[in-house]
N, CA, C and O of each residue as an XYZ file, in Angstrom:
848
protein
N     -43.483     -9.222    -17.207
C     -42.546     -9.145    -18.331
C     -41.445     -8.147    -17.993
O     -41.724     -7.033    -17.551
N     -40.206     -8.547    -18.200
C     -39.066     -7.695    -17.865
C     -38.572     -6.983    -19.113
O     -38.544     -7.565    -20.197
N     -38.175     -5.701    -18.957
C     -37.781     -4.893    -20.108
C     -36.560     -5.445    -20.833
O     -36.410     -5.233    -22.036
N     -35.678     -6.154    -20.114
C     -34.463     -6.677    -20.749
C     -34.676     -8.007    -21.449
O     -33.820     -8.436    -22.223
N     -35.783     -8.660    -21.198
C     -36.120     -9.915    -21.887
C     -37.583     -9.864    -22.294
O     -38.423    -10.536    -21.696
N     -37.887     -9.064    -23.315
C     -39.281     -8.875    -23.716
C     -39.938    -10.197    -24.114
O     -39.319    -11.059    -24.738
N     -41.193    -10.326    -23.738
C     -41.937    -11.528    -24.074
C     -41.748    -12.661    -23.097
O     -42.348    -13.723    -23.262
N     -40.912    -12.458    -22.063
C     -40.650    -13.513    -21.088
C     -41.111    -13.075    -19.695
O     -40.998    -11.904    -19.332
N     -41.617    -14.003    -18.944
C     -41.947    -13.752    -17.559
C     -40.677    -13.937    -16.717
O     -40.048    -14.994    -16.755
N     -40.314    -12.911    -15.970
C     -39.077    -12.943    -15.197
C     -39.389    -12.673    -13.722
O     -40.070    -11.703    -13.391
N     -38.896    -13.523    -12.862
C     -38.982    -13.308    -11.422
C     -37.619    -12.833    -10.930
O     -36.610    -13.503    -11.149
N     -37.587    -11.686    -10.271
C     -36.340    -11.102     -9.795
C     -36.193    -11.398     -8.304
O     -36.998    -10.951     -7.486
N     -35.153    -12.157     -7.967
C     -34.874    -12.494     -6.577
C     -33.903    -11.467     -6.001
O     -32.783    -11.308     -6.487
N     -34.349    -10.777     -4.963
C     -33.497     -9.778     -4.316
C     -32.284    -10.459     -3.692
O     -32.387    -11.556     -3.143
N     -31.127     -9.790     -3.784
C     -29.894    -10.291     -3.177
C     -29.828     -9.857     -1.710
O     -29.911     -8.662     -1.427
N     -29.681    -10.795     -0.776
C     -29.613    -10.395      0.640
C     -28.249     -9.816      0.997
O     -27.241    -10.106      0.352
N     -28.242     -8.998      2.029
C     -27.019     -8.419      2.573
C     -26.947     -8.769      4.056
O     -27.946     -8.680      4.770
N     -25.776     -9.162      4.508
C     -25.589     -9.529      5.916
C     -25.412     -8.264      6.744
O     -24.296     -7.770      6.905
N     -26.518     -7.740      7.270
C     -26.456     -6.507      8.046
C     -25.632     -6.667      9.314
O     -24.964     -5.723      9.734
N     -25.664     -7.833      9.925
C     -24.903     -8.039     11.154
C     -23.401     -7.923     10.908
O     -22.665     -7.429     11.762
N     -22.950     -8.376      9.741
C     -21.524     -8.296      9.425
C     -21.078     -6.847      9.265
O     -19.910     -6.528      9.488
N     -22.000     -5.973      8.880
C     -21.658     -4.583      8.609
C     -22.054     -3.636      9.740
O     -21.875     -2.424      9.628
N     -22.588     -4.183     10.817
C     -23.167     -3.329     11.857
C     -22.128     -2.577     12.669
O     -22.492     -1.704     13.457
N     -20.844     -2.883     12.505
C     -19.822     -2.126     13.233
C     -19.773     -0.686     12.759
O     -19.254      0.186     13.457
N     -20.317     -0.431     11.559
C     -20.372      0.936     11.060
C     -21.648      1.588     11.566
O     -22.741      1.051     11.383
N     -21.511      2.739     12.200
C     -22.680      3.412     12.758
C     -22.516      4.911     12.638
O     -21.465      5.462     12.967
N     -23.562      5.567     12.166
C     -23.490      7.026     12.058
C     -23.491      7.685     13.423
O     -23.358      8.906     13.511
N     -23.641      6.904     14.505
C     -23.506      7.476     15.840
C     -22.036      7.680     16.191
O     -21.726      8.405     17.136
N     -21.141      7.064     15.458
C     -19.714      7.104     15.789
C     -18.905      7.622     14.605
O     -17.944      6.985     14.174
N     -19.292      8.761     14.091
C     -18.606      9.337     12.943
C     -17.204      9.798     13.333
O     -16.975     10.293     14.437
N     -16.272      9.621     12.396
C     -14.938     10.176     12.615
C     -15.040     11.686     12.828
O     -15.939     12.336     12.296
N     -14.121     12.230     13.602
C     -14.153     13.666     13.858
C     -13.991     14.441     12.559
O     -14.713     15.408     12.317
N     -13.041     14.018     11.716
C     -12.881     14.639     10.408
C     -13.755     13.904      9.405
O     -13.777     12.673      9.398
N     -14.478     14.632      8.558
C     -15.327     13.961      7.565
C     -14.555     12.904      6.783
O     -13.413     13.123      6.379
N     -15.193     11.759      6.577
C     -14.560     10.635      5.888
C     -15.482     10.129      4.797
O     -16.609      9.710      5.062
N     -14.996     10.173      3.573
C     -15.746      9.712      2.408
C     -15.231      8.317      2.053
O     -14.024      8.107      1.936
N     -16.147      7.373      1.884
C     -15.774      5.978      1.671
C     -15.995      5.529      0.239
O     -17.039      5.793     -0.356
N     -14.995      4.845     -0.309
C     -15.161      4.051     -1.530
C     -14.690      2.646     -1.191
O     -13.558      2.458     -0.744
N     -15.548      1.666     -1.400
C     -15.211      0.281     -1.090
C     -15.542     -0.571     -2.298
O     -16.662     -0.527     -2.805
N     -14.557     -1.356     -2.768
C     -14.861     -2.180     -3.930
C     -13.662     -2.881     -4.525
O     -12.555     -2.850     -3.987
N     -13.922     -3.515     -5.656
C     -12.917     -4.240     -6.413
C     -11.864     -3.266     -6.953
O     -12.224     -2.234     -7.520
N     -10.579     -3.571     -6.791
C      -9.558     -2.635     -7.289
C      -9.649     -2.379     -8.789
O      -9.220     -1.328     -9.265
N     -10.205     -3.334     -9.540
C     -10.374     -3.126    -10.974
C     -11.356     -2.001    -11.283
O     -11.375     -1.468    -12.393
N     -12.170     -1.646    -10.294
C     -13.173     -0.601    -10.505
C     -12.754      0.756     -9.951
O     -13.533      1.709     -9.978
N     -11.529      0.842     -9.452
C     -11.045      2.140     -8.990
C     -11.064      3.174    -10.110
O     -11.169      4.374     -9.858
N     -10.962      2.697    -11.344
C     -10.981      3.621    -12.486
C     -12.283      4.406    -12.574
O     -12.326      5.478    -13.176
N     -13.352      3.871    -11.969
C     -14.631      4.581    -11.985
C     -14.566      5.882    -11.183
O     -15.419      6.756    -11.337
N     -13.551      6.003    -10.329
C     -13.409      7.204     -9.516
C     -13.196      8.451    -10.371
O     -13.413      9.569     -9.903
N     -12.771      8.265    -11.627
C     -12.575      9.424    -12.494
C     -13.861     10.230    -12.659
O     -13.821     11.408    -13.013
N     -15.012      9.585    -12.400
C     -16.283     10.286    -12.519
C     -16.402     11.439    -11.511
O     -17.125     12.406    -11.754
N     -15.697     11.334    -10.389
C     -15.888     12.346     -9.347
C     -14.588     12.882     -8.762
O     -14.624     13.634     -7.788
N     -13.442     12.518     -9.327
C     -12.166     12.942     -8.749
C     -11.999     14.454     -8.744
O     -11.512     15.014     -7.762
N     -12.393     15.125     -9.825
C     -12.258     16.585     -9.856
C     -13.073     17.227     -8.743
O     -12.627     18.181     -8.105
N     -14.273     16.696     -8.516
C     -15.116     17.235     -7.451
C     -14.491     16.970     -6.089
O     -14.485     17.851     -5.229
N     -13.964     15.759     -5.881
C     -13.322     15.431     -4.603
C     -12.130     16.339     -4.338
O     -11.961     16.838     -3.225
N     -11.309     16.554     -5.353
C     -10.126     17.394     -5.172
C     -10.517     18.838     -4.929
O      -9.912     19.516     -4.098
N     -11.519     19.311     -5.645
C     -11.958     20.684     -5.444
C     -12.522     20.906     -4.051
O     -12.219     21.914     -3.414
N     -13.336     19.978     -3.573
C     -13.907     20.076     -2.236
C     -12.816     19.973     -1.171
O     -12.869     20.656     -0.148
N     -11.820     19.107     -1.422
C     -10.752     18.893     -0.441
C      -9.975     20.173     -0.181
O      -9.444     20.367      0.913
N      -9.904     21.041     -1.169
C      -9.204     22.310     -0.987
C      -9.965     23.255     -0.059
O      -9.384     24.186      0.499
N     -11.261     23.013      0.103
C     -12.105     23.889      0.914
C     -12.521     23.260      2.243
O     -12.620     23.941      3.263
N     -12.761     21.949      2.213
C     -13.230     21.221      3.395
C     -12.305     20.025      3.605
O     -12.399     19.056      2.853
N     -11.431     20.054      4.578
C     -10.547     18.899      4.804
C     -11.362     17.644      5.099
O     -12.218     17.642      5.983
N     -11.089     16.587      4.358
C     -11.739     15.304      4.600
C     -10.779     14.190      4.224
O      -9.799     14.409      3.512
N     -11.073     12.999      4.710
C     -10.303     11.812      4.375
C     -11.077     10.980      3.374
O     -12.273     10.745      3.548
N     -10.406     10.535      2.331
C     -10.993      9.585      1.391
C     -10.529      8.191      1.801
O      -9.371      7.828      1.594
N     -11.428      7.426      2.376
C     -11.104      6.064      2.795
C     -11.391      5.108      1.638
O     -12.513      5.053      1.135
N     -10.384      4.365      1.226
C     -10.534      3.390      0.145
C     -10.287      2.004      0.714
O      -9.196      1.709      1.200
N     -11.299      1.159      0.651
C     -11.183     -0.231      1.091
C     -11.163     -1.094     -0.160
O     -12.160     -1.198     -0.874
N     -10.029     -1.703     -0.414
C      -9.865     -2.424     -1.668
C      -8.699     -3.399     -1.546
O      -7.840     -3.264     -0.674
N      -8.693     -4.384     -2.442
C      -7.655     -5.399     -2.395
C      -6.310     -4.950     -2.902
O      -5.326     -5.675     -2.751
N      -6.234     -3.774     -3.501
C      -4.962     -3.245     -4.001
C      -4.870     -1.766     -3.660
O      -5.872     -1.050     -3.674
N      -3.676     -1.322     -3.359
C      -3.470      0.075     -2.996
C      -3.671      0.970     -4.217
O      -3.130      0.680     -5.284
N      -4.441      2.053     -4.080
C      -4.663      2.942     -5.231
C      -3.395      3.681     -5.607
O      -2.563      3.988     -4.754
N      -3.258      3.965     -6.897
C      -2.087      4.663     -7.390
C      -2.235      6.166     -7.322
O      -3.277      6.675     -6.911
N      -1.191      6.883     -7.725
C      -1.203      8.352     -7.635
C      -2.265      8.998     -8.512
O      -2.667     10.132     -8.252
N      -2.725      8.305     -9.538
C      -3.780      8.878    -10.375
C      -5.072      9.052     -9.583
O      -5.929      9.855     -9.952
N      -5.208      8.295     -8.490
C      -6.357      8.429     -7.606
C      -6.025      9.299     -6.399
O      -6.817     10.165     -6.029
N      -4.881      9.084     -5.787
C      -4.564      9.707     -4.497
C      -4.070     11.143     -4.611
O      -4.106     11.880     -3.626
N      -3.610     11.558     -5.787
C      -3.031     12.898     -5.935
C      -4.016     13.976     -5.473
O      -5.167     14.017     -5.908
N      -3.535     14.845     -4.584
C      -4.337     15.973     -4.125
C      -5.379     15.619     -3.091
O      -6.231     16.447     -2.769
N      -5.335     14.396     -2.554
C      -6.325     13.955     -1.572
C      -5.635     13.329     -0.363
O      -4.512     12.836     -0.475
N      -6.288     13.346      0.767
C      -5.806     12.648      1.955
C      -6.464     11.276      1.964
O      -7.646     11.153      2.284
N      -5.701     10.244      1.614
C      -6.271      8.915      1.398
C      -5.891      7.966      2.531
O      -4.730      7.879      2.931
N      -6.882      7.270      3.029
C      -6.695      6.219      4.029
C      -7.033      4.896      3.341
O      -8.202      4.519      3.256
N      -5.996      4.183      2.845
C      -6.235      2.899      2.176
C      -6.243      1.777      3.201
O      -5.348      1.674      4.039
N      -7.266      0.941      3.119
C      -7.382     -0.208      4.000
C      -7.604     -1.460      3.155
O      -8.581     -1.530      2.410
N      -6.709     -2.459      3.259
C      -6.891     -3.698      2.486
C      -8.227     -4.352      2.835
O      -8.603     -4.430      4.005
N      -8.930     -4.816      1.822
C     -10.247     -5.417      2.028
C     -10.139     -6.698      2.845
O      -9.257     -7.526      2.618
N     -11.058     -6.845      3.804
C     -11.144     -8.040      4.635
C     -12.629     -8.314      4.850
O     -13.296     -7.585      5.584
N     -13.144     -9.354      4.219
C     -14.583     -9.610      4.227
C     -15.144     -9.704      5.639
O     -16.157     -9.076      5.945
N     -14.504    -10.474      6.490
C     -15.031    -10.706      7.828
C     -15.032     -9.439      8.680
O     -15.871     -9.287      9.568
N     -14.104     -8.542      8.414
C     -13.980     -7.325      9.229
C     -14.382     -6.068      8.452
O     -13.976     -4.958      8.797
N     -15.176     -6.254      7.410
C     -15.542     -5.114      6.572
C     -16.282     -4.044      7.371
O     -16.058     -2.850      7.168
N     -17.164     -4.469      8.280
C     -17.897     -3.497      9.079
C     -16.976     -2.610      9.892
O     -17.189     -1.400      9.977
N     -15.949     -3.204     10.493
C     -14.980     -2.431     11.278
C     -14.189     -1.480     10.387
O     -13.903     -0.349     10.782
N     -13.836     -1.936      9.188
C     -13.091     -1.088      8.254
C     -13.920      0.123      7.827
O     -13.391      1.222      7.656
N     -15.216     -0.091      7.659
C     -16.115      0.978      7.227
C     -16.421      1.944      8.362
O     -16.658      3.130      8.130
N     -16.415      1.438      9.583
C     -16.906      2.185     10.741
C     -16.290      3.580     10.846
O     -15.081      3.757     10.692
N     -17.138      4.549     11.107
C     -16.701      5.933     11.252
C     -16.830      6.759      9.998
O     -16.748      7.986     10.055
N     -17.031      6.107      8.853
C     -17.193      6.844      7.601
C     -18.464      7.685      7.649
O     -19.445      7.307      8.287
N     -18.437      8.809      6.980
C     -19.595      9.700      6.948
C     -20.564      9.317      5.829
O     -21.780      9.381      6.009
N     -20.034      8.927      4.696
C     -20.871      8.637      3.532
C     -20.105      7.755      2.562
O     -18.875      7.710      2.585
N     -20.835      7.063      1.719
C     -20.216      6.225      0.697
C     -20.483      6.790     -0.689
O     -21.549      7.350     -0.945
N     -19.513      6.641     -1.577
C     -19.680      7.115     -2.950
C     -19.639      5.932     -3.916
O     -18.905      4.965     -3.712
N     -20.442      6.036     -4.965
C     -20.530      4.965     -5.964
C     -20.550      5.563     -7.363
O     -21.574      5.522     -8.046
N     -19.403      6.127     -7.796
C     -19.329      6.628     -9.175
C     -19.324      5.468    -10.150
O     -18.700      4.441     -9.883
N     -20.014      5.612    -11.285
C     -20.126      4.510    -12.240
C     -20.437      5.070    -13.616
O     -21.444      5.759    -13.781
N     -19.584      4.787    -14.631
C     -19.875      5.244    -15.988
C     -21.137      4.572    -16.530
O     -21.440      3.429    -16.187
N     -21.854      5.282    -17.364
C     -23.092      4.754    -17.935
C     -22.762      3.940    -19.180
O     -22.580      4.492    -20.265
N     -22.686      2.612    -19.011
C     -22.436      1.685    -20.121
C     -23.479      0.576    -20.065
O     -24.073      0.349    -19.011
N     -23.713     -0.123    -21.181
C     -24.674     -1.242    -21.148
C     -24.337     -2.275    -20.080
O     -25.237     -2.807    -19.431
N     -23.046     -2.567    -19.889
C     -22.635     -3.536    -18.872
C     -22.986     -3.034    -17.476
O     -23.541     -3.774    -16.663
N     -22.656     -1.762    -17.200
C     -22.896     -1.235    -15.864
C     -24.380     -1.101    -15.549
O     -24.772     -1.162    -14.384
N     -25.201     -0.921    -16.565
C     -26.648     -0.838    -16.330
C     -27.216     -2.161    -15.835
O     -28.301     -2.196    -15.255
N     -26.490     -3.240    -16.060
C     -26.957     -4.572    -15.645
C     -26.346     -5.025    -14.320
O     -26.641     -6.127    -13.857
N     -25.503     -4.200    -13.704
C     -24.859     -4.598    -12.458
C     -25.851     -4.548    -11.293
O     -26.884     -3.884    -11.371
N     -25.522     -5.260    -10.216
C     -26.432     -5.396     -9.085
C     -26.333     -4.318     -8.033
O     -27.017     -4.399     -7.012
N     -25.498     -3.300     -8.247
C     -25.373     -2.161     -7.313
C     -25.001     -2.620     -5.900
O     -25.504     -2.081     -4.914
N     -24.113     -3.624     -5.811
C     -23.742     -4.158     -4.501
C     -23.065     -3.100     -3.632
O     -23.205     -3.116     -2.409
N     -22.337     -2.187     -4.258
C     -21.652     -1.139     -3.500
C     -22.675     -0.268     -2.763
O     -22.527      0.003     -1.571
N     -23.706      0.164     -3.482
C     -24.741      0.989     -2.862
C     -25.455      0.219     -1.756
O     -25.737      0.772     -0.693
N     -25.744     -1.051     -2.005
C     -26.422     -1.869     -1.006
C     -25.556     -2.037      0.250
O     -26.070     -2.029      1.369
N     -24.260     -2.187      0.059
C     -23.344     -2.315      1.194
C     -23.346     -1.037      2.036
O     -23.417     -1.095      3.264
N     -23.267      0.107      1.370
C     -23.273      1.370      2.102
C     -24.566      1.530      2.898
O     -24.530      1.883      4.077
N     -25.695      1.276      2.264
C     -26.973      1.393      2.969
C     -27.017      0.445      4.164
O     -27.461      0.823      5.248
N     -26.551     -0.792      3.961
C     -26.565     -1.780      5.045
C     -25.661     -1.372      6.197
O     -25.889     -1.772      7.338
N     -24.636     -0.577      5.907
C     -23.734     -0.079      6.951
C     -24.241      1.212      7.580
O     -23.578      1.788      8.442
N     -25.422      1.669      7.147
C     -25.997      2.880      7.720
C     -25.369      4.156      7.214
O     -25.284      5.143      7.945
N     -24.923      4.147      5.952
C     -24.280      5.326      5.380
C     -25.152      5.967      4.310
O     -25.735      5.259      3.489
N     -25.252      7.290      4.302
C     -25.836      7.946      3.139
C     -24.942      7.727      1.935
O     -23.742      7.494      2.078
N     -25.523      7.800      0.753
C     -24.807      7.439     -0.468
C     -24.929      8.550     -1.505
O     -25.987      9.159     -1.662
N     -23.838      8.799     -2.202
C     -23.878      9.598     -3.428
C     -23.496      8.653     -4.560
O     -22.421      8.055     -4.532
N     -24.364      8.514     -5.550
C     -24.155      7.510     -6.595
C     -24.468      8.070     -7.980
O     -25.292      8.972     -8.132
N     -23.802      7.522     -8.970
C     -24.154      7.818    -10.355
C     -25.505      7.173    -10.663
O     -25.751      6.043    -10.240
N     -26.384      7.866    -11.391
C     -27.714      7.324    -11.683
C     -27.676      6.325    -12.840
O     -28.228      6.571    -13.913
N     -27.017      5.206    -12.599
C     -26.816      4.196    -13.640
C     -27.451      2.882    -13.189
O     -27.147      2.374    -12.110
N     -28.328      2.340    -14.017
C     -28.910      1.028    -13.751
C     -29.593      0.943    -12.399
O     -30.344      1.833    -12.001
N     -29.311     -0.161    -11.694
C     -29.956     -0.452    -10.424
C     -29.572      0.552     -9.337
O     -30.326      0.753     -8.384
N     -28.394      1.189     -9.476
C     -28.002      2.211     -8.505
C     -29.057      3.300     -8.441
O     -29.458      3.724     -7.357
N     -29.505      3.752     -9.605
C     -30.523      4.802     -9.662
C     -31.803      4.346     -8.987
O     -32.400      5.097     -8.215
N     -32.231      3.120     -9.271
C     -33.470      2.593     -8.687
C     -33.383      2.557     -7.171
O     -34.320      2.966     -6.484
N     -32.257      2.067     -6.639
C     -32.097      1.944     -5.193
C     -32.136      3.304     -4.512
O     -32.840      3.482     -3.518
N     -31.394      4.251     -5.032
C     -31.334      5.572     -4.408
C     -32.705      6.245     -4.457
O     -33.132      6.858     -3.478
N     -33.388      6.132     -5.580
C     -34.702      6.760     -5.698
C     -35.731      6.135     -4.756
O     -36.676      6.803     -4.335
N     -35.549      4.862     -4.427
C     -36.499      4.166     -3.563
C     -36.121      4.226     -2.087
O     -36.818      3.647     -1.253
N     -35.033      4.913     -1.746
C     -34.454      4.816     -0.399
C     -35.006      5.814      0.607
O     -34.496      5.908      1.723
N     -36.032      6.555      0.233
C     -36.648      7.506      1.161
C     -35.667      8.583      1.627
O     -35.697      9.007      2.783
N     -34.797      9.018      0.713
C     -33.887     10.111      1.035
C     -32.565      9.696      1.633
O     -31.831     10.536      2.154
N     -32.243      8.410      1.569
C     -30.954      7.960      2.114
C     -29.800      8.277      1.186
O     -28.645      8.268      1.611
N     -30.092      8.556     -0.076
C     -29.014      8.771     -1.029
C     -29.264      9.950     -1.951
O     -30.374     10.477     -2.034
N     -28.202     10.351     -2.643
C     -28.245     11.420     -3.623
C     -27.675     10.900     -4.935
O     -26.783     10.052     -4.934
N     -28.182     11.402     -6.047
C     -27.690     11.017     -7.360
C     -26.878     12.163     -7.959
O     -27.252     13.330     -7.844
N     -25.759     11.811     -8.600
C     -24.880     12.827     -9.177
C     -24.365     12.352    -10.533
O     -23.866     11.234    -10.659
N     -24.490     13.204    -11.535
C     -24.031     12.872    -12.884
C     -22.810     13.694    -13.273
O     -21.779     13.140    -13.652
N     -22.927     15.014    -13.178
C     -21.859     15.910    -13.597
C     -20.921     16.226    -12.432
O     -21.277     16.009    -11.274
N     -19.714     16.742    -12.736
C     -18.831     17.179    -11.651
C     -19.507     18.193    -10.726
O     -19.262     18.210     -9.519
N     -20.357     19.031    -11.306
C     -21.076     20.012    -10.489
C     -22.043     19.312     -9.526
O     -22.165     19.701     -8.365
N     -22.729     18.273    -10.024
C     -23.624     17.496     -9.154
C     -22.856     16.901     -7.981
O     -23.284     16.984     -6.830
N     -21.704     16.296     -8.299
C     -20.900     15.674     -7.248
C     -20.434     16.718     -6.227
O     -20.446     16.468     -5.021
N     -20.030     17.872     -6.717
C     -19.554     18.928     -5.813
C     -20.662     19.376     -4.875
O     -20.439     19.498     -3.670
N     -21.850     19.623     -5.409
C     -22.971     20.084     -4.590
C     -23.348     19.026     -3.551
O     -23.572     19.352     -2.385
N     -23.418     17.759     -3.972
C     -23.827     16.688     -3.052
C     -22.784     16.465     -1.963
O     -23.133     16.337     -0.790
N     -21.511     16.418     -2.338
C     -20.445     16.234     -1.360
C     -20.410     17.382     -0.358
O     -20.326     17.166      0.851
N     -20.476     18.589     -0.873
C     -20.426     19.763      0.004
C     -21.601     19.746      0.987
O     -21.439     20.051      2.169
N     -22.775     19.388      0.483
C     -23.972     19.360      1.321
C     -23.800     18.443      2.520
O     -24.166     18.808      3.638
N     -23.248     17.255      2.300
C     -23.107     16.286      3.383
C     -21.897     16.586      4.272
O     -21.977     16.456      5.494
N     -20.791     16.980      3.669
C     -19.580     17.193      4.459
C     -19.692     18.388      5.399
O     -18.943     18.485      6.371
N     -20.611     19.286      5.119
C     -20.798     20.457      5.970
C     -21.952     20.294      6.958
O     -22.262     21.222      7.706
N     -22.583     19.130      6.965
C     -23.794     18.971      7.772
C     -23.845     17.581      8.401
O     -24.434     16.657      7.841
N     -23.220     17.445      9.573
C     -23.177     16.144     10.246
C     -24.584     15.670     10.615
O     -24.858     14.470     10.596
N     -25.460     16.592     10.944
C     -26.831     16.204     11.295
C     -27.526     15.560     10.103
O     -28.247     14.574     10.256
N     -27.311     16.111      8.933
C     -27.904     15.520      7.724
C     -27.316     14.134      7.455
O     -28.030     13.223      7.034
N     -26.027     13.979      7.698
C     -25.385     12.682      7.528
C     -26.049     11.645      8.436
O     -26.358     10.537      7.999
N     -26.261     12.006      9.682
C     -26.897     11.082     10.616
C     -28.326     10.756     10.187
O     -28.745      9.600     10.243
N     -29.068     11.763      9.762
C     -30.463     11.559      9.366
C     -30.553     10.645      8.148
O     -31.339      9.698      8.138
N     -29.761     10.922      7.137
C     -29.790     10.083      5.934
C     -29.237      8.689      6.234
O     -29.697      7.701      5.662
N     -28.258      8.610      7.122
C     -27.704      7.311      7.488
C     -28.728      6.431      8.174
O     -28.784      5.227      7.923
N     -29.542      7.024      9.041
C     -30.603      6.266      9.706
C     -31.624      5.762      8.682
O     -32.116      4.638      8.786
N     -31.933      6.594      7.706
C     -32.845      6.173      6.641
C     -32.231      5.030      5.822
O     -32.931      4.109      5.402
N     -30.915      5.106      5.603
C     -30.229      4.062      4.833
C     -30.346      2.711      5.524
O     -30.672      1.708      4.890
N     -30.079      2.689      6.830
C     -30.139      1.430      7.565
C     -31.562      0.889      7.624
O     -31.772     -0.318      7.498
N     -32.532      1.766      7.813
C     -33.925      1.333      7.846
C     -34.341      0.750      6.502
O     -35.030     -0.268      6.446
N     -33.923      1.395      5.427
C     -34.244      0.908      4.086
C     -33.586     -0.448      3.834
O     -34.225     -1.362      3.313
N     -32.328     -0.576      4.198
C     -31.626     -1.847      3.999
C     -32.273     -2.962      4.811
O     -32.420     -4.083      4.325
N     -32.656     -2.658      6.036
C     -33.280     -3.668      6.892
C     -34.589     -4.157      6.289
O     -34.886     -5.351      6.326
N     -35.367     -3.241      5.738
C     -36.650     -3.611      5.168
C     -36.579     -4.256      3.803
O     -37.547     -4.868      3.351
N     -35.434     -4.122      3.138
C     -35.349     -4.664      1.772
C     -34.275     -5.724      1.585
O     -34.497     -6.684      0.848
N     -33.112     -5.584      2.229
C     -31.983     -6.463      1.941
C     -31.666     -7.469      3.031
O     -30.900     -8.403      2.791
N     -32.234     -7.310      4.230
C     -31.899     -8.228      5.318
C     -32.338     -9.644      4.968
O     -33.209     -9.844      4.122
N     -31.728    -10.620      5.627
C     -32.086    -12.008      5.364
C     -33.575    -12.247      5.602
O     -34.221    -12.971      4.844
N     -34.118    -11.640      6.654
C     -35.534    -11.835      6.968
C     -36.418    -11.290      5.848
O     -37.363    -11.949      5.415
N     -36.098    -10.065      5.379
C     -36.910     -9.444      4.338
C     -36.806    -10.200      3.019
O     -37.809    -10.414      2.338
N     -35.590    -10.604      2.660
C     -35.384    -11.297      1.393
C     -35.993    -12.699      1.423
O     -36.546    -13.152      0.421
N     -35.898    -13.389      2.561
C     -36.483    -14.731      2.661
C     -37.985    -14.682      2.416
O     -38.540    -15.549      1.740
N     -38.641    -13.661      2.971
C     -40.082    -13.526      2.764
C     -40.402    -13.266      1.298
O     -41.378    -13.795      0.765
N     -39.569    -12.441      0.645
C     -39.802    -12.143     -0.766
C     -39.588    -13.375     -1.628
O     -40.393    -13.668     -2.512
N     -38.503    -14.100     -1.371
C     -38.228    -15.322     -2.128
C     -39.369    -16.327     -1.974
O     -39.792    -16.950     -2.948
N     -39.858    -16.476     -0.756
C     -40.944    -17.433     -0.507
C     -42.195    -17.044     -1.290
O     -42.870    -17.906     -1.852
N     -42.507    -15.741     -1.329
C     -43.677    -15.281     -2.082
C     -43.526    -15.575     -3.573
O     -44.476    -16.008     -4.226
N     -42.316    -15.336     -4.111
C     -42.083    -15.584     -5.539
C     -42.233    -17.065     -5.857
O     -42.865    -17.432     -6.847
N     -41.654    -17.909     -5.021
C     -41.729    -19.353     -5.257
C     -43.172    -19.839     -5.176
O     -43.604    -20.648     -5.997
N     -43.919    -19.346     -4.187
C     -45.318    -19.760     -4.063
C     -46.139    -19.320     -5.277
O     -47.026    -20.041     -5.735
N     -45.829    -18.121     -5.791
C     -46.631    -17.574     -6.872
C     -46.250    -18.148     -8.244
O     -47.125    -18.442     -9.059
N     -44.971    -18.303     -8.490
C     -44.530    -18.664     -9.835
C     -44.019    -20.093     -9.982
O     -43.993    -20.634    -11.088
N     -43.614    -20.702     -8.875
C     -43.053    -22.041     -8.940
C     -43.723    -22.966     -7.936
O     -43.038    -23.586     -7.122
N     -45.041    -23.072     -7.975
C     -45.736    -23.884     -6.947
C     -45.325    -25.341     -6.960
O     -45.446    -26.023     -5.943
N     -44.829    -25.843     -8.118
C     -44.432    -27.246     -8.199
C     -43.225    -27.552     -7.325
O     -42.972    -28.711     -6.997
N     -42.473    -26.513     -6.943
C     -41.289    -26.721     -6.104
C     -41.655    -26.885     -4.634
O     -40.823    -27.307     -3.830
N     -42.880    -26.559     -4.281
C     -43.300    -26.622     -2.891
C     -43.834    -28.013     -2.585
O     -44.781    -28.482     -3.217
N     -43.222    -28.659     -1.620
C     -43.657    -30.008     -1.250
C     -44.941    -29.912     -0.425
O     -45.063    -29.022      0.417
N     -45.903    -30.817     -0.652
C     -47.147    -30.795      0.094
C     -46.887    -31.141      1.577
O     -47.823    -31.174      2.376
């Protein structure tokens, strides 16, 4: 029984991630200057307000690049006070665009709609071998908590500042958490892992779909 549909039996099919498409990103090849990644729909750039004060405050102390991969160039409300590297989104070359980033961020306001989202941003970062700092909202919280230390959760500006500072000052920690991220993604989101899970669900709950 699922909490969002009480009284109903619900089978949850994990969404696969194409790890091979994202494998150009590797924590073995970090940019010399720390690089913080935000990748997503331009309509969601507004979510950056959750951590902009922390990013700007840290930028005054630790020079870093904020890499934004998105279909539209961010405006001054996002870029002000930051060194921004905007890269137009390209699905086929997303791994290359991500490559060299130190960590991915996933700020997200806590709303009923956002609690139901699939946390694709966090899954993408993990699949690219990046440690993640994410808002503890919905599935994002579940993924980070289950990731064996690949990610950090941040709610307040102070949380974001502490988490960002911790990673930006410690390349070894970035590599360690990044390796955990890729291992977690491989075991949970890869096509091989998801195919096995889907097959188990179908065998258990939908045996009539299986041909003799």
